[in-house]
PDB file of C-alpha atoms in Angstrom:
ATOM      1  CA  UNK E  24      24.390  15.906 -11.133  1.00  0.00           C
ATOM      2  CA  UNK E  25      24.098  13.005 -13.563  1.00  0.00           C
ATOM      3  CA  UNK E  26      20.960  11.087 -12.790  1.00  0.00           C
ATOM      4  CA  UNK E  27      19.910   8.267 -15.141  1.00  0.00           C
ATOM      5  CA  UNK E  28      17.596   5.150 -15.215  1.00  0.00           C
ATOM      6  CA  UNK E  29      19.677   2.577 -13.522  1.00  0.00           C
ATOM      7  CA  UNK E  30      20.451  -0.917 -14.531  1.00  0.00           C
ATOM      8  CA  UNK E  31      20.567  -3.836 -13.431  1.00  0.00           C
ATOM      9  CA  UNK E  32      24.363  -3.785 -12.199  1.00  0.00           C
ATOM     10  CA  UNK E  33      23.751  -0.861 -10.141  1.00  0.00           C
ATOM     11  CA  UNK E  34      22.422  -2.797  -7.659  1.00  0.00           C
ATOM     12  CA  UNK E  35      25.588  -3.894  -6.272  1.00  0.00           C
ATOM     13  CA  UNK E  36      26.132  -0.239  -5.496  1.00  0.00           C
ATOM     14  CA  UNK E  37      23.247   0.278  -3.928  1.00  0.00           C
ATOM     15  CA  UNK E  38      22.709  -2.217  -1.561  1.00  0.00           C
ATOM     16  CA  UNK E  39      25.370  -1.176   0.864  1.00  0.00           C
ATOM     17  CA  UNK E  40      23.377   2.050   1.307  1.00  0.00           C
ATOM     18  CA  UNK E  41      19.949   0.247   1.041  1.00  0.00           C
ATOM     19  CA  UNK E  42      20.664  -2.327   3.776  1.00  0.00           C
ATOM     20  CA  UNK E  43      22.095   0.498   6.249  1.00  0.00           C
ATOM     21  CA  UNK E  44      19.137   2.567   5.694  1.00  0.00           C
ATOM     22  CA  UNK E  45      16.728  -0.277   6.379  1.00  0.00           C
ATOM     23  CA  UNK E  46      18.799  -1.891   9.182  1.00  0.00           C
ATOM     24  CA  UNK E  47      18.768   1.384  10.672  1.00  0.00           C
ATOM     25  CA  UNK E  48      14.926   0.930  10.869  1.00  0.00           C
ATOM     26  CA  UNK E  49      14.094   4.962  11.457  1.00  0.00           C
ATOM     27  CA  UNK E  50      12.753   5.599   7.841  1.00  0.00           C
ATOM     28  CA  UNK E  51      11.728   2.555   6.118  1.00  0.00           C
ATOM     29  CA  UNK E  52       8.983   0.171   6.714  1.00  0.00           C
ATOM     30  CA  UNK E  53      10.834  -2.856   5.233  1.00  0.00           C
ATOM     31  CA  UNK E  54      12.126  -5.876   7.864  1.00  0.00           C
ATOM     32  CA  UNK E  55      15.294  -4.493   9.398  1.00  0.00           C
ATOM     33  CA  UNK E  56      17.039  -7.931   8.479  1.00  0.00           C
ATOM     34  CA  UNK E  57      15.537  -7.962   4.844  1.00  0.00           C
ATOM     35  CA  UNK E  58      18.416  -9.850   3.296  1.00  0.00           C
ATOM     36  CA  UNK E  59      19.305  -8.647  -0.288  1.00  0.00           C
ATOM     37  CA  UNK E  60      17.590 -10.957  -2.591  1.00  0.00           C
ATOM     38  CA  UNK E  61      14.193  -9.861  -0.929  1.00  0.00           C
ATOM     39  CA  UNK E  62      15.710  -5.862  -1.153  1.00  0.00           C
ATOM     40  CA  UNK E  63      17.451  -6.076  -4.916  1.00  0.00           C
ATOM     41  CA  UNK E  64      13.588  -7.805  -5.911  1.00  0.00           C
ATOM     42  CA  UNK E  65      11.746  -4.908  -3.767  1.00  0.00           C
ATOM     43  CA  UNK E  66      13.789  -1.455  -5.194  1.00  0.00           C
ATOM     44  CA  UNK E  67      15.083  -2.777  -9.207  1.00  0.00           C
ATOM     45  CA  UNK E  68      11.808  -4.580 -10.118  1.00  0.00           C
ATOM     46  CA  UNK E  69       9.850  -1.287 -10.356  1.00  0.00           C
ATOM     47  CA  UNK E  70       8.510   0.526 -13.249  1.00  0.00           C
ATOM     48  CA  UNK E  71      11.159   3.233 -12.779  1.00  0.00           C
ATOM     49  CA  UNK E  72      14.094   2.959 -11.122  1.00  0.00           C
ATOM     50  CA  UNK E  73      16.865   6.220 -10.930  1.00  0.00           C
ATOM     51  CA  UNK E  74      20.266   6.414 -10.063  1.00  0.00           C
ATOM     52  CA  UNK E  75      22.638   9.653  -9.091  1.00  0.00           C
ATOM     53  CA  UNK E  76      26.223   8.820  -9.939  1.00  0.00           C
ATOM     54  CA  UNK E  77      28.866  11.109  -8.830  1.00  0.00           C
ATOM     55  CA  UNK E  78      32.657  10.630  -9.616  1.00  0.00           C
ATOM     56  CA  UNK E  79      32.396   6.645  -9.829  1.00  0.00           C
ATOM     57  CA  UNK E  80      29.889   6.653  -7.153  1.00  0.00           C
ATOM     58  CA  UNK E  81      26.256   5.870  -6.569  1.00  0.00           C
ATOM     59  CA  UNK E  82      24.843   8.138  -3.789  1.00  0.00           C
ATOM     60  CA  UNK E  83      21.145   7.801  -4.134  1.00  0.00           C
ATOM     61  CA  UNK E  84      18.591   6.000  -5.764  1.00  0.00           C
ATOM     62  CA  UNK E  85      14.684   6.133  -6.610  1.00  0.00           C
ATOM     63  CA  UNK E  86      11.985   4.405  -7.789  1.00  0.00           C
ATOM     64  CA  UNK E  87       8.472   5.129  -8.689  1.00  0.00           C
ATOM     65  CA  UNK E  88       5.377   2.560  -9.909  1.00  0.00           C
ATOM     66  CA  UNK E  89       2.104   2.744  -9.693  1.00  0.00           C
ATOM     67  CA  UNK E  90       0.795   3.327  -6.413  1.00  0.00           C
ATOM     68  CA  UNK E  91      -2.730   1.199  -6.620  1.00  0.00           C
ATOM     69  CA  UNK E  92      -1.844  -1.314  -9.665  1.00  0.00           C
ATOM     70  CA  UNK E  93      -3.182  -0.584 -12.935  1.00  0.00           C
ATOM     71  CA  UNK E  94      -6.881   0.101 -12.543  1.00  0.00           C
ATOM     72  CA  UNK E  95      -9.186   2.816 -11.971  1.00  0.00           C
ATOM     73  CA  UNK E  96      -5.804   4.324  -9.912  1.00  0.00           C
ATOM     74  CA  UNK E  97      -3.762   4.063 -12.438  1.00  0.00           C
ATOM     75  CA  UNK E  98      -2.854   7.666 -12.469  1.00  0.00           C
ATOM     76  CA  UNK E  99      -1.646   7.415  -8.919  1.00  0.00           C
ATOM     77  CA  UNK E 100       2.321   7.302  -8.549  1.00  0.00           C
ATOM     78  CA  UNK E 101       4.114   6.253  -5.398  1.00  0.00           C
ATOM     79  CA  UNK E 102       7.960   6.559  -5.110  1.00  0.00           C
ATOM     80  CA  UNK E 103      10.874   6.193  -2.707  1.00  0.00           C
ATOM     81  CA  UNK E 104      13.615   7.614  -2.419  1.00  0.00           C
ATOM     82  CA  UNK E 105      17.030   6.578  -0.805  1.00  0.00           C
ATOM     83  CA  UNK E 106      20.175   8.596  -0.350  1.00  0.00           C
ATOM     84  CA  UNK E 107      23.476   6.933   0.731  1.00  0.00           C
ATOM     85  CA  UNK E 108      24.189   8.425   4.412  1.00  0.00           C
ATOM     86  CA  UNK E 109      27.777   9.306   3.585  1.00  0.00           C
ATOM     87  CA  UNK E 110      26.470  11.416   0.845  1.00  0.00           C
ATOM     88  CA  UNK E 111      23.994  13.327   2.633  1.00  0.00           C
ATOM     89  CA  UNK E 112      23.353  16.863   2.544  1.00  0.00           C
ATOM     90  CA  UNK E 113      24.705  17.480  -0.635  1.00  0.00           C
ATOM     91  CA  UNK E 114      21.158  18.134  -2.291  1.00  0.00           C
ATOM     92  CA  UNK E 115      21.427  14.744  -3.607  1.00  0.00           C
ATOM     93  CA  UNK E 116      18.038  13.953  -2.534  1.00  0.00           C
ATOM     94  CA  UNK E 117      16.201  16.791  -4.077  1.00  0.00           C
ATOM     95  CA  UNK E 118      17.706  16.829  -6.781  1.00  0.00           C
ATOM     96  CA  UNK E 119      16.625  13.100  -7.764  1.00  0.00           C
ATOM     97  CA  UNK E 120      13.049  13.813  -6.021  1.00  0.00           C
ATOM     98  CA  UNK E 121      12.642  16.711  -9.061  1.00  0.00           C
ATOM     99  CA  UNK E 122      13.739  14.343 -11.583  1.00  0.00           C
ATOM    100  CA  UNK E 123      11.229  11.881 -10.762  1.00  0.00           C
ATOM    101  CA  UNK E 124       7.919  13.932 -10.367  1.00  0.00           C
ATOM    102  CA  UNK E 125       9.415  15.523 -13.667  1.00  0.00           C
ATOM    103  CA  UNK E 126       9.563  11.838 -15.543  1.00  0.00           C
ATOM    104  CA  UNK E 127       6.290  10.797 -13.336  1.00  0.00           C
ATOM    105  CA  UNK E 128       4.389  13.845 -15.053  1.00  0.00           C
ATOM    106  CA  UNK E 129       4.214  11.935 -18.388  1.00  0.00           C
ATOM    107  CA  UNK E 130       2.437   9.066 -16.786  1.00  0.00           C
ATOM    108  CA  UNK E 131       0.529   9.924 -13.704  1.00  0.00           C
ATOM    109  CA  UNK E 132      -1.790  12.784 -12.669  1.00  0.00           C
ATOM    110  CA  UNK E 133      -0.631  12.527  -8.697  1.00  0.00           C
ATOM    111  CA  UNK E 134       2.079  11.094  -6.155  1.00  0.00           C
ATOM    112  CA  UNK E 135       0.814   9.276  -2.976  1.00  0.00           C
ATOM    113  CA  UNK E 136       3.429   8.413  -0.310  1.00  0.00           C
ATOM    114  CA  UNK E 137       1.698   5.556   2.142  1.00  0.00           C
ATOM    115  CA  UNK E 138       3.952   5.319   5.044  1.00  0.00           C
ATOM    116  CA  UNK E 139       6.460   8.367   5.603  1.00  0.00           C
ATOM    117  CA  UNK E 140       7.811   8.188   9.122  1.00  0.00           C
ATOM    118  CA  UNK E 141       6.822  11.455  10.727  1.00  0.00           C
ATOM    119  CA  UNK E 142      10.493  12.063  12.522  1.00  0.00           C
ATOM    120  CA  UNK E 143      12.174  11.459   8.660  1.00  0.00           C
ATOM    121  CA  UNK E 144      14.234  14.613   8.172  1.00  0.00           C
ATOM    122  CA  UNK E 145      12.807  13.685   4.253  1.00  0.00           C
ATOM    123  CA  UNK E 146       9.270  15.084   5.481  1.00  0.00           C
ATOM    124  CA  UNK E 147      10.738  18.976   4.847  1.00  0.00           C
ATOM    125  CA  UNK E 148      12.341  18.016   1.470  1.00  0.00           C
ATOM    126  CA  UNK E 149       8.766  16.580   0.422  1.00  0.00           C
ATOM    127  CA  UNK E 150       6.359  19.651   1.577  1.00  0.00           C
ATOM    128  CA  UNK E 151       8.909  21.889   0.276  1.00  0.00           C
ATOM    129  CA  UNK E 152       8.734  20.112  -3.088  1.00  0.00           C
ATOM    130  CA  UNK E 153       4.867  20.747  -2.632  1.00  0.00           C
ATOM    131  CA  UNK E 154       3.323  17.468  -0.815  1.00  0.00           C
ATOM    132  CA  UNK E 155       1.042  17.627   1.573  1.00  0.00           C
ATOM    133  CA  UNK E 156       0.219  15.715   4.736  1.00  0.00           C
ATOM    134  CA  UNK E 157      -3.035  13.999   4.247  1.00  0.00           C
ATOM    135  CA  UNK E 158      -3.152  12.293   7.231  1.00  0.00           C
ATOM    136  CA  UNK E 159      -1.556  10.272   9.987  1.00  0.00           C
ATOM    137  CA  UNK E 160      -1.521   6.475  11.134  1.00  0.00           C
ATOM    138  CA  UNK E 161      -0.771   7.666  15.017  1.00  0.00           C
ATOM    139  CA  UNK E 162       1.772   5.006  16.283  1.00  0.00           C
ATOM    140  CA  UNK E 163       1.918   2.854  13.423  1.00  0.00           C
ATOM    141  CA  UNK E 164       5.815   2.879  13.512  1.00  0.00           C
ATOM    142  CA  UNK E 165       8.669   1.648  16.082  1.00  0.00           C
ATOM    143  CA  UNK E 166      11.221   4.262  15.685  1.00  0.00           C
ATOM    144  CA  UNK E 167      14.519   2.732  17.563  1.00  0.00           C
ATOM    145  CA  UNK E 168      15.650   6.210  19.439  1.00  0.00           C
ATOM    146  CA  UNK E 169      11.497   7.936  19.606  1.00  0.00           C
ATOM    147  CA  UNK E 170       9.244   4.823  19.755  1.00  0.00           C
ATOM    148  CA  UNK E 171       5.787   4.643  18.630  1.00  0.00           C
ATOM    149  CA  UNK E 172       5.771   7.641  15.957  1.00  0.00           C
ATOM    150  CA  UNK E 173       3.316   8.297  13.245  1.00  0.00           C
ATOM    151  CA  UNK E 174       3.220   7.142   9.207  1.00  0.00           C
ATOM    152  CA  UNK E 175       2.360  10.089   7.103  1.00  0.00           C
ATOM    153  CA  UNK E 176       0.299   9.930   4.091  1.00  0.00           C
ATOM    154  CA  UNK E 177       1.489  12.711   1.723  1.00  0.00           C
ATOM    155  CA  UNK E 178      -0.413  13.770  -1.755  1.00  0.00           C
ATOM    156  CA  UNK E 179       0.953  15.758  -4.617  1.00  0.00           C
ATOM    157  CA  UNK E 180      -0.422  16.578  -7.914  1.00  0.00           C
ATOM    158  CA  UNK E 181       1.680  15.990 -10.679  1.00  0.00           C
TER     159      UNK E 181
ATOM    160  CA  UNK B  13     -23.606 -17.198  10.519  1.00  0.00           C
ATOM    161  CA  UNK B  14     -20.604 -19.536   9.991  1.00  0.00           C
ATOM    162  CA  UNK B  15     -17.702 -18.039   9.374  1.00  0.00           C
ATOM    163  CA  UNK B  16     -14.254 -20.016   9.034  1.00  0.00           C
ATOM    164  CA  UNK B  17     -10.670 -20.372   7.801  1.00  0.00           C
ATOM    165  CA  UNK B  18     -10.850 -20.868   3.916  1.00  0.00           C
ATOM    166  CA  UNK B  19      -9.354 -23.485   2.414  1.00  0.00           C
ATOM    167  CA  UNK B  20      -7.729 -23.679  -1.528  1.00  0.00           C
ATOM    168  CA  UNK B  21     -11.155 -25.041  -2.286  1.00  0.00           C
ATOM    169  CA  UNK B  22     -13.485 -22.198  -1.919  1.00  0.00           C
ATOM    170  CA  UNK B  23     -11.501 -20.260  -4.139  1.00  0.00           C
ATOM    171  CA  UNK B  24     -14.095 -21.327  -7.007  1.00  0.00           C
ATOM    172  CA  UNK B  25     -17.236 -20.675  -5.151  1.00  0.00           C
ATOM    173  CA  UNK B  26     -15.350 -16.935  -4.443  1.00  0.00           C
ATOM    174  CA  UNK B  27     -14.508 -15.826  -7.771  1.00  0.00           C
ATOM    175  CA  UNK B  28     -17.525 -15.765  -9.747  1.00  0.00           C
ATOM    176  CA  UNK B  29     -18.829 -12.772  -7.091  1.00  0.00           C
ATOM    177  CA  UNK B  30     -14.742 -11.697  -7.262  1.00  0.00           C
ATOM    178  CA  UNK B  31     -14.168 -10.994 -10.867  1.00  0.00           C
ATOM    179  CA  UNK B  32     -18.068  -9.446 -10.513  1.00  0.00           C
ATOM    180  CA  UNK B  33     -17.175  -6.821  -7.798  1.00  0.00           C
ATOM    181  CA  UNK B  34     -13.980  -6.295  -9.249  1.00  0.00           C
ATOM    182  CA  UNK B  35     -15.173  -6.056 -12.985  1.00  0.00           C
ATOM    183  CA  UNK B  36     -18.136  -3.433 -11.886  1.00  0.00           C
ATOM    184  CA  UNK B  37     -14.772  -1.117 -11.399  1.00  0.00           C
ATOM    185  CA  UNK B  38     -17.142   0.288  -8.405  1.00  0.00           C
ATOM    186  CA  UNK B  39     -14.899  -0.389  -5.470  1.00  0.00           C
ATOM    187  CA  UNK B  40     -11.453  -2.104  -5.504  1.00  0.00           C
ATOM    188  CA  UNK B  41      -8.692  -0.739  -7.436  1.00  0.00           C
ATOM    189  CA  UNK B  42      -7.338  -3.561  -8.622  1.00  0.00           C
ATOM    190  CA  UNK B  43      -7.742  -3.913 -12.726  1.00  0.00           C
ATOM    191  CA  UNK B  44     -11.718  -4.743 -13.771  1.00  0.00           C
ATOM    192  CA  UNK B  45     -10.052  -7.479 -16.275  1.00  0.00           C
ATOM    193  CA  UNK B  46      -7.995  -9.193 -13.635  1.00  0.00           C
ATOM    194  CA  UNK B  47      -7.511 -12.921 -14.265  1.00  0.00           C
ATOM    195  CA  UNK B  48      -8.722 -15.554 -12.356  1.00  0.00           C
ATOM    196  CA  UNK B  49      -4.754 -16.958 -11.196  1.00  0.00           C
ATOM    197  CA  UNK B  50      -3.813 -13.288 -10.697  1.00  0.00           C
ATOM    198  CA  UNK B  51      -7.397 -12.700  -8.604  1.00  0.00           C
ATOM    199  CA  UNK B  52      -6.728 -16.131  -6.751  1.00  0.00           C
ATOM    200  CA  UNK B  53      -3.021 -14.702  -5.621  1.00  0.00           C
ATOM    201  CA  UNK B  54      -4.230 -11.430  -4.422  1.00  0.00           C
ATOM    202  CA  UNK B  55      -6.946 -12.915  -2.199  1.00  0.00           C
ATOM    203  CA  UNK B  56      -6.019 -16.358  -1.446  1.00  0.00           C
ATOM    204  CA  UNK B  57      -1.937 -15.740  -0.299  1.00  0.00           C
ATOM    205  CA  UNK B  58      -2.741 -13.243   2.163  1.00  0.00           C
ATOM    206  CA  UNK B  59      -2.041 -14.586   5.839  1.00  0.00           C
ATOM    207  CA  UNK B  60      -6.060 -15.218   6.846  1.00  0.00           C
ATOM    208  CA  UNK B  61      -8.830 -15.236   4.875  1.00  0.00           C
ATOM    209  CA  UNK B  62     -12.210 -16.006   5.966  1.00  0.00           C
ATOM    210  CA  UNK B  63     -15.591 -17.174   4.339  1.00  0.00           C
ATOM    211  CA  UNK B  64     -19.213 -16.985   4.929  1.00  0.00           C
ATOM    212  CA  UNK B  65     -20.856 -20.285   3.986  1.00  0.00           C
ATOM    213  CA  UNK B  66     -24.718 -20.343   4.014  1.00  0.00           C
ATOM    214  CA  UNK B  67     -26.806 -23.007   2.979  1.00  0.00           C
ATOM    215  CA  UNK B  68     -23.729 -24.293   1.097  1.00  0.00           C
ATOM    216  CA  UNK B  69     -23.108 -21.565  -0.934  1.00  0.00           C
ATOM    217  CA  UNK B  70     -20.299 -18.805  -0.071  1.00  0.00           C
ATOM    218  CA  UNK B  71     -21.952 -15.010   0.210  1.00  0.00           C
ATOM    219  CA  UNK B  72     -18.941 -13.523   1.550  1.00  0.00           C
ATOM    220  CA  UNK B  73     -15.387 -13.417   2.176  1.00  0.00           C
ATOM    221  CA  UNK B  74     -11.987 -11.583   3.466  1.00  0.00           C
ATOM    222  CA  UNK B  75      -8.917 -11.181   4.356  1.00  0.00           C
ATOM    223  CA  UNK B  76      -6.212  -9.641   6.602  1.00  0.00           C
ATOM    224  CA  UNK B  77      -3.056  -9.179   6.124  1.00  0.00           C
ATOM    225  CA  UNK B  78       0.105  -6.966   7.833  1.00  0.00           C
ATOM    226  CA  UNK B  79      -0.392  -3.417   6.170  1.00  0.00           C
ATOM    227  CA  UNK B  80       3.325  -2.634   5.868  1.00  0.00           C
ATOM    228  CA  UNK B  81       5.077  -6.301   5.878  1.00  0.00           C
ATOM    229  CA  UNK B  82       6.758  -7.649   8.821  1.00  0.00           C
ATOM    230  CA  UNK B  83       9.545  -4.453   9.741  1.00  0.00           C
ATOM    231  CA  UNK B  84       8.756  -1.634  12.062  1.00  0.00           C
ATOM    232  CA  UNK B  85       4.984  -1.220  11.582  1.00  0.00           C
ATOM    233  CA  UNK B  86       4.389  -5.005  11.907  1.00  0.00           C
ATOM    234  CA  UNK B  87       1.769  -4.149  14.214  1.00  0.00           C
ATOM    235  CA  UNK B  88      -0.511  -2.646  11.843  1.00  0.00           C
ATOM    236  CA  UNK B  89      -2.960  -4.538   9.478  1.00  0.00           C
ATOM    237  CA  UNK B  90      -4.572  -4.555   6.629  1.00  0.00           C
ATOM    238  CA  UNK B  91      -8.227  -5.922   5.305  1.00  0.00           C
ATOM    239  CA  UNK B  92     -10.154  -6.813   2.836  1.00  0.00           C
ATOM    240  CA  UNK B  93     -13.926  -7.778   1.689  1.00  0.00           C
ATOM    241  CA  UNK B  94     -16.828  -8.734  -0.178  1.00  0.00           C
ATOM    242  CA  UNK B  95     -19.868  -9.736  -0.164  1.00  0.00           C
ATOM    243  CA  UNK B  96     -21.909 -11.728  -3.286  1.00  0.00           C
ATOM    244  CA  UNK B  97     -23.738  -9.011  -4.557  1.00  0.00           C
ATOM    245  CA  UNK B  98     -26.800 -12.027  -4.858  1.00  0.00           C
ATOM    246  CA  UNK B  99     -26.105 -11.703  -0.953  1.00  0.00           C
ATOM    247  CA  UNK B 100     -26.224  -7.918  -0.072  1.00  0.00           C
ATOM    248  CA  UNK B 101     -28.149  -6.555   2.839  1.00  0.00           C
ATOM    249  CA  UNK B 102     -28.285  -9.672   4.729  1.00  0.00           C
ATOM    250  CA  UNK B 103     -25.523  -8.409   7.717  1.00  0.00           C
ATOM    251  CA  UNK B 104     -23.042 -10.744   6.153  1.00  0.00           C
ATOM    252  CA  UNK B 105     -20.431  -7.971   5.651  1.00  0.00           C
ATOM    253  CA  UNK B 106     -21.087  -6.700   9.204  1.00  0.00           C
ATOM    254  CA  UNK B 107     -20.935  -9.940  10.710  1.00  0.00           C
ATOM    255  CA  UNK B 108     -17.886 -10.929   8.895  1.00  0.00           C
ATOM    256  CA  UNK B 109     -16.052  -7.824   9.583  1.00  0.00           C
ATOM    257  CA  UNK B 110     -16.592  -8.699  13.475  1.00  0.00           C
ATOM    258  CA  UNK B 111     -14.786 -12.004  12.838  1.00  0.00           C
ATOM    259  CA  UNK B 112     -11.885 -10.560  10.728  1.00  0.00           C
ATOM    260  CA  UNK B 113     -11.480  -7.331  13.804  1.00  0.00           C
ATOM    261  CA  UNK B 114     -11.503  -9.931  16.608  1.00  0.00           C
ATOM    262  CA  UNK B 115      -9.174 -12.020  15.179  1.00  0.00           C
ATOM    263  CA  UNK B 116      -6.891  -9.597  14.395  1.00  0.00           C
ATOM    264  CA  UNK B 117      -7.200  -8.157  17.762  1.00  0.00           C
ATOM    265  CA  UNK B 118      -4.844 -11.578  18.643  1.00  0.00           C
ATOM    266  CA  UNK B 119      -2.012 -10.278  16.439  1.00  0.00           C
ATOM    267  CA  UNK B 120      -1.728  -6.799  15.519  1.00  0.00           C
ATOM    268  CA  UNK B 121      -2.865  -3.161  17.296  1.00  0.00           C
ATOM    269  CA  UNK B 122      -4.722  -1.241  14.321  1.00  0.00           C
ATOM    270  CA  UNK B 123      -5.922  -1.709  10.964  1.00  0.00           C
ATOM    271  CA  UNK B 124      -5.912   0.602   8.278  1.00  0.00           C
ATOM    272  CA  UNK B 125      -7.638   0.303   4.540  1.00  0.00           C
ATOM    273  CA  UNK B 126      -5.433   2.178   2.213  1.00  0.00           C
ATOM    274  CA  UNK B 127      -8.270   3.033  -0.306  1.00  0.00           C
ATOM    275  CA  UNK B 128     -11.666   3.165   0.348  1.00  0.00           C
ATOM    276  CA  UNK B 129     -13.561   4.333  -2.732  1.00  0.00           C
ATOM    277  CA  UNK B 130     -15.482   7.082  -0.966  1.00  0.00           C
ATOM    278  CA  UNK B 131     -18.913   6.442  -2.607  1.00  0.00           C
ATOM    279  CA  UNK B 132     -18.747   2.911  -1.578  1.00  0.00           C
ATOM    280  CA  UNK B 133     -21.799   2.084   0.760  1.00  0.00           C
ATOM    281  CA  UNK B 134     -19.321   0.178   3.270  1.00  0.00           C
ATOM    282  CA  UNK B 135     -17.801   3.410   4.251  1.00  0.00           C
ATOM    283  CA  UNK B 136     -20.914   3.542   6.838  1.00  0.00           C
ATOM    284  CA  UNK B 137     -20.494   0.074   7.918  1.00  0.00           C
ATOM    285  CA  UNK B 138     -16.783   0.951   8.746  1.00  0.00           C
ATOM    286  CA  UNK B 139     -17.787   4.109  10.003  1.00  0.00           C
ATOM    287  CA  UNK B 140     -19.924   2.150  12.611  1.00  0.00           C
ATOM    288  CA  UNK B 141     -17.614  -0.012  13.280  1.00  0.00           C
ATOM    289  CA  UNK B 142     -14.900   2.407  14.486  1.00  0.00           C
ATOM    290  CA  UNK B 143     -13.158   3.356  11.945  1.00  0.00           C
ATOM    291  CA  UNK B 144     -12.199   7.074  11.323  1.00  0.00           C
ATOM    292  CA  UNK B 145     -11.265   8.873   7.516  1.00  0.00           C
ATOM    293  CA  UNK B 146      -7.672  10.171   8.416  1.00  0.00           C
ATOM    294  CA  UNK B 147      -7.513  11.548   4.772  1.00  0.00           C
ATOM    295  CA  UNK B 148      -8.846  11.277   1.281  1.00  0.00           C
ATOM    296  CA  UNK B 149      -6.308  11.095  -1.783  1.00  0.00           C
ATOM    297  CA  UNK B 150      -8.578  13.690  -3.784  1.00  0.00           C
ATOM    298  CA  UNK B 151     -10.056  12.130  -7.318  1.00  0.00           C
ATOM    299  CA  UNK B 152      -7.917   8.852  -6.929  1.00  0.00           C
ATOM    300  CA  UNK B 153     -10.287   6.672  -8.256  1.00  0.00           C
ATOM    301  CA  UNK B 154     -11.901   6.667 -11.383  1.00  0.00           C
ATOM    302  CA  UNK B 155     -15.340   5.527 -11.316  1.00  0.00           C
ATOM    303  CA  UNK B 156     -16.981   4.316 -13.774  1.00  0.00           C
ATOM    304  CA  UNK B 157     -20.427   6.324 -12.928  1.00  0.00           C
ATOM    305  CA  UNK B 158     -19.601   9.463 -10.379  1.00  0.00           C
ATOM    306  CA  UNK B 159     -16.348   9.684 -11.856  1.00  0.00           C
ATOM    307  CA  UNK B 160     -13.254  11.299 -10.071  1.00  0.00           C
ATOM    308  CA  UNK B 161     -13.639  10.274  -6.323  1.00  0.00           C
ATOM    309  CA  UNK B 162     -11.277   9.715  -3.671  1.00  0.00           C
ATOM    310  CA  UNK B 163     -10.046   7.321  -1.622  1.00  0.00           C
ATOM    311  CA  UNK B 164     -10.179   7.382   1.778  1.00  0.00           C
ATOM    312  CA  UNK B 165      -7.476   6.367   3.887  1.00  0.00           C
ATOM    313  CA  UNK B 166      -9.437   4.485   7.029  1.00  0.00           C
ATOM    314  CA  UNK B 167      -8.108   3.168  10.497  1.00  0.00           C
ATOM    315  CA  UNK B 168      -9.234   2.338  13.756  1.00  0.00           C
ATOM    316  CA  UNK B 169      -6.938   1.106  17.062  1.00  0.00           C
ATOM    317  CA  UNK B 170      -7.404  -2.796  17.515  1.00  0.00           C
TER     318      UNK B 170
END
């Protein structure tokens, strides 16, 4: 699976899949309605930003930055990770997530996720790939279908 | 005590204990060599921030803001503060916490701090106050005299 450092023209081709993951509201903590300025300035502005492109198509994207700026945390990555819906299940999203600690090695000593939704089918991908729950913000998301659900924080070393 | 709304103003009576705090790389991540228009962004922008004036000097300040923007977990904020270190041990930090919880009461349900240097003396204040450690990133935080520490993740129902 080819997976690159995107440009800036991929974003065209990934906010289709960006704005129906966020509008869907189960996974993400962004504004349902954030409109695409707001979501092109949120995902391609980070330090690293990834891309899987598969026969002319981009099916998932990443990014990772520093997860506490660049002071005495500095070594702290965070990431997301979004793959298009109509691509799912094709180990698109593990694939990328393996790619990114790999590249986040060189930098950072450890990956923090702040706010994974506790229903995300994601949460197996990330303890298989060796995160752990560190704790839980009990109701601190409005899930559409389960209501008030938790927000994982999940730790990894790099 | 009073404790009020700040106003663009204050901002230079707030800085010189600010860039002090910050610079002591002791308890905020942010970068010890932050500059002054970056510090005035990341404490002045944030939707309420409050300041302790006594005797016409300010000894303390804060801030709260949503945790996780204005989607799904809307509910939940975020908070931050300091007192002049000139001012410490007075019950200013206390006092002004009290403010910043009851007026968040009005808008959100919880608050969380993302990353609470663990050998910060407020942990106890914040511990009395309600707040519970739902995890600690292990040896997030480099300090500058113990070292590797973590950071606790901290939150209490509103």
């Amino acid at each position: 699976v080819p997976i690159r450092d995107a440009v800036a023209e991929d974003w065209q081709r990934i906010w289709p899949f960006w704005h129906r993951i966020v509008a869907a509201g189960q996974t993400y903590v962004w504004d349902r309605d954030t409109a695409e300025a707001r979501a092109r300035q949120l995902w391609m502005s980070n330090e690293s930003v990834y891309v899987v492109e598969e026969d002319g198509a981009i099916v998932a994207s990443a990014y990772t930055r520093p997860n506490y700026g660049s002071g005495p945390s500095s070594h702290v990555a965070n990431a997301a990770f979004m793959v298009d819906p109509d691509h799912a299940g094709k180990g698109y999203g593990r694939r990328l997530a393996e790619h990114a600690l790999d590249r986040a090695k060189e930098h950072y000593r450890a990956m923090v996720f702040n706010a994974v939704v506790e229903t995300n089918p994601a949460v197996r991908l990330w303890l298989s790939l060796g995160f752990t729950v560190i704790g839980t913000i009990l109701r601190a998301f409005r899930h559409p279908v389960h209501g008030p659900v938790g927000l994982y924080v999940m730790y990894r070393d790099l």
